[in-house]
XYZ file of C-alpha atoms in Angstrom:
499
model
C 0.000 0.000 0.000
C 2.946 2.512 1.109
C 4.370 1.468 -2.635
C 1.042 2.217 -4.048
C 0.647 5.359 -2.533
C 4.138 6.626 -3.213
C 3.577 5.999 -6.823
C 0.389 8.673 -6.940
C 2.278 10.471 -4.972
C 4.874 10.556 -7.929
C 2.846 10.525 -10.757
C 1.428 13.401 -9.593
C 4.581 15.608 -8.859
C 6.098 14.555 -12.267
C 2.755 16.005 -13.905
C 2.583 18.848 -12.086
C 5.884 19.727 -13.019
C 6.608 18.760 -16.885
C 2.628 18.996 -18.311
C 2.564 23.040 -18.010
C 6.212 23.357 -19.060
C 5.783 21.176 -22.890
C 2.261 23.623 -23.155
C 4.157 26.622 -23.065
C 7.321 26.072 -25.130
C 5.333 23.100 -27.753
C 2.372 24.118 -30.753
C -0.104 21.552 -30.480
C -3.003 20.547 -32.389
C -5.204 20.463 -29.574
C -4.466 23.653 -29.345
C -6.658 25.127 -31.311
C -9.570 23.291 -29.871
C -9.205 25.813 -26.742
C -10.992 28.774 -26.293
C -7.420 30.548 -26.653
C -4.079 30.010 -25.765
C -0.655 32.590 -26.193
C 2.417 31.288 -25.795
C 6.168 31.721 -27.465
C 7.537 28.962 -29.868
C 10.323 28.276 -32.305
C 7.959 27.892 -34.975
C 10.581 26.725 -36.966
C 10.443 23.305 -34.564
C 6.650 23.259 -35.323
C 7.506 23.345 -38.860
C 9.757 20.822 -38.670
C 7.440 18.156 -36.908
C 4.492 19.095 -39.008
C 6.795 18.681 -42.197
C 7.976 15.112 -40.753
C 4.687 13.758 -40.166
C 3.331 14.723 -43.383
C 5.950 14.576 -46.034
C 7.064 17.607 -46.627
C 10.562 19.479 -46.925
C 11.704 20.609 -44.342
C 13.389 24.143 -43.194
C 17.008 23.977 -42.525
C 17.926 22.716 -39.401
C 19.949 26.241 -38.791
C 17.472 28.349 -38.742
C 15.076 29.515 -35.677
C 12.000 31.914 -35.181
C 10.526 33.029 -31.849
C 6.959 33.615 -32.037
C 4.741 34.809 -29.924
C 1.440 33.356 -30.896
C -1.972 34.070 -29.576
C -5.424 32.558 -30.132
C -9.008 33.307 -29.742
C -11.957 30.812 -30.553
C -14.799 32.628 -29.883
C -19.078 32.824 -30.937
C -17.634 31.376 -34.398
C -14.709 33.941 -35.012
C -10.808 31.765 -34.936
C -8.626 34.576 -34.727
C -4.326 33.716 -34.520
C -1.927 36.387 -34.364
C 1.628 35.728 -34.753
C 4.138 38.250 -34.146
C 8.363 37.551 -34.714
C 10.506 38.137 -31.790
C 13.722 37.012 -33.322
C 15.383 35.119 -36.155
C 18.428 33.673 -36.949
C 19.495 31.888 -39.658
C 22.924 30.223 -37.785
C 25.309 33.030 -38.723
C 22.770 36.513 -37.640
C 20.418 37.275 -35.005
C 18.041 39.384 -36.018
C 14.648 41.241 -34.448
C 12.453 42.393 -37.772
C 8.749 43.529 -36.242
C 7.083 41.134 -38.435
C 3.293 41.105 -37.614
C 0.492 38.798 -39.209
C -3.104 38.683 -38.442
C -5.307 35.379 -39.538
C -9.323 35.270 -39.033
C -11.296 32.489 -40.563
C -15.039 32.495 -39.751
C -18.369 32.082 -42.293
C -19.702 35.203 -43.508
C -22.238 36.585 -42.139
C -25.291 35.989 -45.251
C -24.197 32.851 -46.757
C -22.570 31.341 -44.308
C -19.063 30.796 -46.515
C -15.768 29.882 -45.046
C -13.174 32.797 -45.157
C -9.976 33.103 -44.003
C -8.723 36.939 -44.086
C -4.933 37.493 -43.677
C -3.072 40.573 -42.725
C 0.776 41.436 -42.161
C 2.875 44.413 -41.358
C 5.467 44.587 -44.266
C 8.323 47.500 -42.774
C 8.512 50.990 -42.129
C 9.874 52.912 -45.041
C 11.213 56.706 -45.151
C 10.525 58.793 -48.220
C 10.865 62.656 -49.598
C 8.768 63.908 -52.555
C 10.496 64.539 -55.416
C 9.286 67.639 -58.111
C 7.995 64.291 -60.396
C 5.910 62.822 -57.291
C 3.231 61.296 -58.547
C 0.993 60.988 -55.125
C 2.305 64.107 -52.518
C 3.178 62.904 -49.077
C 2.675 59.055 -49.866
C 6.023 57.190 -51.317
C 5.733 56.385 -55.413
C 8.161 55.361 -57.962
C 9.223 58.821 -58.771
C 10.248 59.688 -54.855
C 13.021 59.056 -52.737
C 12.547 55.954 -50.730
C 14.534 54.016 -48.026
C 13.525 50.932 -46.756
C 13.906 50.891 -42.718
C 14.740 46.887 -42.586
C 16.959 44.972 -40.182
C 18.702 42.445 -42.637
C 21.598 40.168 -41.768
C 24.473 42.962 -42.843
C 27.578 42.288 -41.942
C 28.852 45.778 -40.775
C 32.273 44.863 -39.434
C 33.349 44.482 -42.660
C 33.059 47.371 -43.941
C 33.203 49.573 -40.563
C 35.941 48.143 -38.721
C 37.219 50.738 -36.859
C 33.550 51.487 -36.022
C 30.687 50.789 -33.062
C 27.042 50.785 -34.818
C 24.429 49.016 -32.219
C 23.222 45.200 -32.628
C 20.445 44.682 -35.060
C 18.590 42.159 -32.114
C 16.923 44.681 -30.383
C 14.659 43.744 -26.614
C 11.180 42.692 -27.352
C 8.102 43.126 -24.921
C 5.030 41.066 -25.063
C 1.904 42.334 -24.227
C -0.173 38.953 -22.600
C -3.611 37.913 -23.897
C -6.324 39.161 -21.808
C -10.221 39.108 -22.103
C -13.344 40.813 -20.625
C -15.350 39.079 -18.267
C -17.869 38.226 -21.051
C -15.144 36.823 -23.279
C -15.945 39.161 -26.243
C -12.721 41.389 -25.588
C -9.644 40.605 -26.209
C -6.350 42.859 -25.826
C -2.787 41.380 -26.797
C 0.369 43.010 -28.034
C 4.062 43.249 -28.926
C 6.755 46.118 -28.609
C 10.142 46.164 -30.036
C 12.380 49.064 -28.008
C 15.941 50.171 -28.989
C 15.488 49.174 -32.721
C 17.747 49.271 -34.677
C 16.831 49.333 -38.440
C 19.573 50.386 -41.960
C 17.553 52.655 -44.470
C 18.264 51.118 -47.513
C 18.295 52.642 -50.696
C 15.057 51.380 -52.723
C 13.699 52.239 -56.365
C 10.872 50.955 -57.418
C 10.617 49.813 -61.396
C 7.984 48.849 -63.293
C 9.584 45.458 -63.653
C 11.269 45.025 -60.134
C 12.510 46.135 -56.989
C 15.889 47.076 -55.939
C 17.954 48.223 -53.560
C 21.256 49.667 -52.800
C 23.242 47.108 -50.939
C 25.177 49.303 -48.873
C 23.240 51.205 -46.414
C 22.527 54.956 -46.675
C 21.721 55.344 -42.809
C 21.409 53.354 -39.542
C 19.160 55.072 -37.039
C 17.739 53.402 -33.762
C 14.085 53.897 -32.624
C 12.628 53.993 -29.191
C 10.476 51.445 -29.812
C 8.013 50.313 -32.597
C 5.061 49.039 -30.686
C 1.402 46.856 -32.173
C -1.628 47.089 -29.722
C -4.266 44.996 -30.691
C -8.176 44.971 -29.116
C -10.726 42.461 -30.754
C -14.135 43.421 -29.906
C -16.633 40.420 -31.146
C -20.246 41.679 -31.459
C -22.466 38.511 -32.457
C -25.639 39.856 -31.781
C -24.125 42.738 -35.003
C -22.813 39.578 -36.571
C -19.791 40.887 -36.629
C -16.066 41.912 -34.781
C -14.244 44.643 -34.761
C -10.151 44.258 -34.426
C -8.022 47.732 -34.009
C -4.390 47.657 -34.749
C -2.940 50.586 -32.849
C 0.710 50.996 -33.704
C 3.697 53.160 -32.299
C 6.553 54.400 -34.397
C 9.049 55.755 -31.352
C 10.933 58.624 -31.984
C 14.864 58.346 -33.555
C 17.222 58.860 -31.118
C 20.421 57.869 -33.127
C 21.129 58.747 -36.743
C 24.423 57.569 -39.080
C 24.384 59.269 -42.330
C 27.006 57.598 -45.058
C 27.468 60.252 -47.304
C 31.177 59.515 -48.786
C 34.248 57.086 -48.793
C 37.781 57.756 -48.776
C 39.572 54.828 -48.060
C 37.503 55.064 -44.788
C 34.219 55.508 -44.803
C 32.486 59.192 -43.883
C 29.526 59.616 -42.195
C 28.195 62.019 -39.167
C 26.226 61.049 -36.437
C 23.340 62.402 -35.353
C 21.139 62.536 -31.846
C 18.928 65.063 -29.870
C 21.982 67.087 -29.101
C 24.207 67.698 -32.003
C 26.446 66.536 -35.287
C 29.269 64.036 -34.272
C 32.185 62.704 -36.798
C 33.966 60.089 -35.641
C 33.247 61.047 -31.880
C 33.815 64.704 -32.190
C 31.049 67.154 -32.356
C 30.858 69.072 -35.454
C 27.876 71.392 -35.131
C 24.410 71.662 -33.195
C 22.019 70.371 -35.914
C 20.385 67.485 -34.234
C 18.741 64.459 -35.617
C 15.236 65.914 -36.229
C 16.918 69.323 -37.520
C 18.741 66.372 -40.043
C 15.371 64.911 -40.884
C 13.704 67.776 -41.126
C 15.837 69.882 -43.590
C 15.807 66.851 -45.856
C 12.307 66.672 -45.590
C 12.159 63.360 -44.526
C 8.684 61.661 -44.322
C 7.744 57.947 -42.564
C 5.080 55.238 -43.697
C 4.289 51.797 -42.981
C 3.235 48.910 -45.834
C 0.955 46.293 -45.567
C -0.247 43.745 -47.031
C -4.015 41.873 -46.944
C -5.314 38.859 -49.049
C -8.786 36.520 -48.367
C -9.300 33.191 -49.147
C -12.947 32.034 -49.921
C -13.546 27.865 -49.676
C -15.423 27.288 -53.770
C -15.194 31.022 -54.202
C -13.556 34.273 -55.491
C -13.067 37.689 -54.043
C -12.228 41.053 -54.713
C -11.388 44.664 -52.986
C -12.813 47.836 -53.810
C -12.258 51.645 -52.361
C -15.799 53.400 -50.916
C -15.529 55.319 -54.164
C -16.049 51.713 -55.916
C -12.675 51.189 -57.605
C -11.156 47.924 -57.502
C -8.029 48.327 -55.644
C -5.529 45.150 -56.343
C -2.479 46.079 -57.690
C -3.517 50.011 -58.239
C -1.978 52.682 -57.237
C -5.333 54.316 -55.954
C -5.841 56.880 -53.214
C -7.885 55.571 -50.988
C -10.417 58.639 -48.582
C -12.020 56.079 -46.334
C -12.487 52.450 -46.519
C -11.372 48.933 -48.401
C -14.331 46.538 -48.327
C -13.911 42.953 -49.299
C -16.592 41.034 -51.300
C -17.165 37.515 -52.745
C -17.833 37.389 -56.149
C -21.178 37.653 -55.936
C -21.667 40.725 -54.494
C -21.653 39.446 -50.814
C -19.532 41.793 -48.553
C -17.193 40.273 -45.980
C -14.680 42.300 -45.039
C -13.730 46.124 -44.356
C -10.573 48.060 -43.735
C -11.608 51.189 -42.219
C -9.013 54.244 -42.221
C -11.406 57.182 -42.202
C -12.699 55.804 -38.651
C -9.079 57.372 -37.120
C -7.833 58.925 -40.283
C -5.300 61.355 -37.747
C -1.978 60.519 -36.333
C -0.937 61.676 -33.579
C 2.673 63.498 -33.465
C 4.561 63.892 -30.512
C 7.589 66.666 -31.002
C 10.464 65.789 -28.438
C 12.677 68.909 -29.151
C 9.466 71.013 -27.609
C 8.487 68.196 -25.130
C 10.727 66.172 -24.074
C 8.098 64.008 -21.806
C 5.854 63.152 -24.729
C 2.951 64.095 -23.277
C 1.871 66.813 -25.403
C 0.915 65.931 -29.451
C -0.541 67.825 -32.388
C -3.039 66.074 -34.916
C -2.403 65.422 -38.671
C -4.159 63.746 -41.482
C -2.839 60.360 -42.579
C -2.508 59.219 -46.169
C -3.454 55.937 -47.593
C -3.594 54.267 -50.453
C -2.464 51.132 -52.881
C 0.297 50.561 -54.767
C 1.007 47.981 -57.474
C 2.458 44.657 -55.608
C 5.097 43.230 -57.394
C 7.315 46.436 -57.527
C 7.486 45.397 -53.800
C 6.992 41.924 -53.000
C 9.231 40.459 -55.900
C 11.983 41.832 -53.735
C 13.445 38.264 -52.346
C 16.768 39.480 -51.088
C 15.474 42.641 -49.525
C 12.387 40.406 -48.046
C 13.973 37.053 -47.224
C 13.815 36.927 -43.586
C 10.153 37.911 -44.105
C 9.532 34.995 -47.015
C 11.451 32.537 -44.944
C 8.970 33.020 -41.655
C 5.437 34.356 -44.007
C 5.625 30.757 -46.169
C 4.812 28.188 -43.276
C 2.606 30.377 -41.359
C -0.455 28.715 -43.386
C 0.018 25.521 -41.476
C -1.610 26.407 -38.997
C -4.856 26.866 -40.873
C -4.785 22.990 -41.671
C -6.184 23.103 -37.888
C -8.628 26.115 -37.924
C -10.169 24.476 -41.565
C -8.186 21.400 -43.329
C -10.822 22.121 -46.600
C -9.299 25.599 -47.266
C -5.420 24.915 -46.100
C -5.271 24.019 -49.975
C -6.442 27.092 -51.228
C -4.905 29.067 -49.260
C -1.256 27.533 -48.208
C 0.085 28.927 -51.653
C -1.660 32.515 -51.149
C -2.302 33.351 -47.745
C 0.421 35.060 -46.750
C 1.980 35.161 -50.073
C 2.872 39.172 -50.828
C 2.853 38.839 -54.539
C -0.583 37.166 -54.415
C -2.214 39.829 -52.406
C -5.249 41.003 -52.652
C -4.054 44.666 -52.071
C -0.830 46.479 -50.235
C -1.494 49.385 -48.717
C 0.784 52.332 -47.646
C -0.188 54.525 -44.417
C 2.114 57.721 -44.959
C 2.658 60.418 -42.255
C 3.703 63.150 -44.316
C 4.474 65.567 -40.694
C 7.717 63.447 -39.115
C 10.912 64.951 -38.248
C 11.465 61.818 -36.768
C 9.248 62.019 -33.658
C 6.994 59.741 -32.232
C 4.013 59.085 -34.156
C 0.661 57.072 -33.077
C -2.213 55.693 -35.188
C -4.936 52.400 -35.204
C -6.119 52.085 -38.407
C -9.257 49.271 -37.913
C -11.021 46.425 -39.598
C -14.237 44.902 -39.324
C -15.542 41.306 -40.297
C -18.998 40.306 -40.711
C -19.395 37.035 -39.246
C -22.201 34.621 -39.304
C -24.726 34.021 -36.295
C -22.474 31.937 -33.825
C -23.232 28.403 -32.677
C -24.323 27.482 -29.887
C -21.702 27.196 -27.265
C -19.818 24.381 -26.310
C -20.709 22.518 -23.390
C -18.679 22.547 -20.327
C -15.769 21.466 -21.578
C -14.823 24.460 -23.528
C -15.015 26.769 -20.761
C -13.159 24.951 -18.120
C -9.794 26.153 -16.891
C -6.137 25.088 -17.281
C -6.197 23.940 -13.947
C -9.466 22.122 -14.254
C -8.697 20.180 -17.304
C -5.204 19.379 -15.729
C -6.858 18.246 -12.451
C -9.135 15.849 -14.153
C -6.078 14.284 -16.105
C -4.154 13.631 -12.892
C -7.621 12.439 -11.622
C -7.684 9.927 -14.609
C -4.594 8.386 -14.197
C -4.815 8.084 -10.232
C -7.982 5.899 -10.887
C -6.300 3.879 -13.674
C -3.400 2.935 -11.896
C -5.861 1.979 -9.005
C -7.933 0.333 -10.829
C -5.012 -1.550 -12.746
C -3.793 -3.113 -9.494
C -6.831 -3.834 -8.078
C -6.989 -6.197 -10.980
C -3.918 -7.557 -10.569
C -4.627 -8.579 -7.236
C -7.813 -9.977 -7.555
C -6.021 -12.311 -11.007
C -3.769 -13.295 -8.198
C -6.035 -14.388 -5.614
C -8.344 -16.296 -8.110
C -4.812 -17.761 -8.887
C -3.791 -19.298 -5.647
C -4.877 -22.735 -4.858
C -7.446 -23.519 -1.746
C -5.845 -24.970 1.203
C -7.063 -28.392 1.998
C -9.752 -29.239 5.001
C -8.281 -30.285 8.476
């Protein structure tokens, strides 16, 4: 009995111990039978164990991706959020504020399965040129830098210089929920990042890049709120991304070689050259002379199980690869007319700006207009090289849809999160900058079908509960199993004879 009970005793401690730990650190399938789970992975180990079990290549063994993931199963909405903390590919460690939405749910008339997709692409700096052909929004005809951490070696070129790391500290934000279980807040910030501005020209054919950088600056932070509001008795939910761009603090300007190369360095109080100060123009002074102006790109697709769909502008324009100025909103329709989807930027169409050199505690902000609008998708997205780190992370990310809805992992594994295949990219431009701190939530809406009825019991009990009931389940099996034993053993044993 004493053996018996030390074995429960065990049992128990071993579970209580090395269950919770696998959750955390291990994408399961199960998984996305819960309400909603967030935890960090190496998705890259995911990949690798789904690719084992089902046939399929592989990613190199070198390479790793932290993700934070979160999920919410809710009155018929899946939503799954996945946001990069680092990657490395064996030789660099890198921290590129990659961001991808997923929802899959039935639309709200017809009752269709949809998946809607939607990732943060980069941050890219621009200044209108005299042949812009859209003011205060980046084009082909402007001056454009891409603001990218790629895996640049800059030792070897900069030996005799100190640039900061390209891994910069990320913060997540945990998953939390209203009482009711209708809101849901999550997020990720990225602080000291440290991005190169790389040269960029858009053709109609391609797009290129300068491979050595132009400037290295390091933000504050570059921070993605996210609050998902489902209404089912609107049939529908309401998800608002608001974003941060931190303010520069440290600029590097290449502007010549000889034998060395020369560049000044810029922060809040002056010019430096090679650790001597030069003169008192500061970083936003920099910026602002040059006329420097920030945006962000994204890109959004949908997937429709036996169907099409397409994206027009309020104005009624269809909006995949155009360069179209968008006033409002992007709307989402099958190809029948049935709407499914909205992207709303006239709901918060102003940014705020936050201007350091008059307020240093950020408190205080003036309000301009935002500009948004489409561009053509290949001048971007054909970009492997500049994009890789992206590509490398974006293609497996459909995997997990094989659990929301096997039927449209398919149709949408090749498209989903495929840039070139987009159903739009859209640029938010903030044409006021200087390099301060800048904050705006653009926000999109999807009109989901009546929910089902809620699951029983089981889908609302608790970690604890659901781990409490295994531990109860094996207690009584191993009971139970040597119980039976015994009794085998005393049916077993021969009678003793009569006196």
């Amino acid at each position: 009995m004493k053996k018996l009970i030390g074995m429960i005793l065990a049992f128990c401690l071993i579970a209580s111990t090395l269950l919770p730990a696998s959750a955390v650190d291990q994408l399961l399938k199960s998984d996305f039978n819960k309400v909603s789970f967030a935890k960090t992975i190496d998705f890259f180990d995911y990949v690798k164990a789904y690719a084992l079990l089902h046939g399929m290549k592989k990613p190199s063994d070198n390479w790793r991706a932290y993700v934070y993931l979160t999920y919410v199963n809710k009155s018929g909405l899946k939503m799954f959020y996945a946001g990069l903390c680092n990657i490395s590919n064996g030789m660099v460690d890198l921290s590129i504020p990659l961001q991808t939405l997923m929802l899959y749910y039935k639309t709200q008339n017809k009752s269709r399965d949809i998946i809607v997709s939607s990732s943060f692409v980069m941050l890219m700096a621009f200044n209108d040129t005299t042949q812009s052909k859209f003011p205060n929004s980046p084009d082909v005809n402007d001056n454009l830098w891409a603001s990218l951490s790629l895996g640049f070696n800059l030792e070897h070129y900069f030996s005799n210089a100190s640039f900061p790391a390209l891994t910069s500290k990320t913060e997540i934000y945990p998953l939390k929920h209203s009482e009711d279980g209708l809101t849901w807040t999550w997020g990720m910030r990225y602080t000291n990042l440290t991005a190169i501005w790389w040269r960029t020209f858009i053709r109609e054919d391609n797009h290129t890049y300068v491979k050595l950088p132009n400037v290295i600056t390091t933000y504050d932070e570059l921070t993605f709120n996210y609050t998902l509001e489902i209404k089912p008795d609107e049939n529908k939910a309401v998800l608002r991304q608001d974003h941060t761009i931190g303010r520069i603090r440290n600029l590097w300007h290449f502007w010549g070689w000889f034998i060395v190369p020369l560049y000044n360095r810029y922060n809040s109080s002056g010019c430096y050259r090679y650790g001597k100060k030069i003169s008192n123009e500061t970083v936003y002074d920099f910026l602002q002379r040059h006329k420097i102006k920030m945006s962000v790109i994204n890109f959004q697709t949908s997937v429709v199980l036996e169907r099409k769909t397409y994206c027009k502008s309020t104005s009624g324009e269809n909006v995949t690869d155009r360069d179209l100025m968008i006033d409002s909103t992007i709307s989402t329709y099958c190809d029948d007319g049935e709407k499914v989807f909205d992207t709303n930027f006239g709901v918060k169409e102003n940014y705020k700006l936050f201007n350091y050199t008059r307020d240093p505690t950020e408190t205080e902000y003036e309000v301009y207009k935002a500009i948004t609008r489409t561009c053509e998708i290949h001048g971007i997205a054909q970009n492997s090289e500049l994009l890789k780190f992206h590509n490398s992370l974006l293609k497996y990310l459909p995997l997990v849809i094989a659990h929301m809805r096997p039927e449209l992992f398919q149709k949408a594994k090749e498209t989903i999160t495929n840039m070139t295949k987009a159903k739009y990219l859209y640029i938010i431009s903030y044409p006021n900058y200087s390099g301060f701190r800048i904050e705006h939530d653009p926000v999109y809406t999807a009109y989901i079908a009546s929910p089902p009825e809620e699951g029983g019991e089981a889908d609302k009990r608790s970690p604890l509960l659901g781990f409490m009931t295994l531990v109860a389940v094996a207690v009584t099996v191993i009971i139970l199993v040597i119980l039976a034993l015994a009794v085998i053993k005393l049916l077993k044993r021969k009678p003793e004879s009569e006196t």
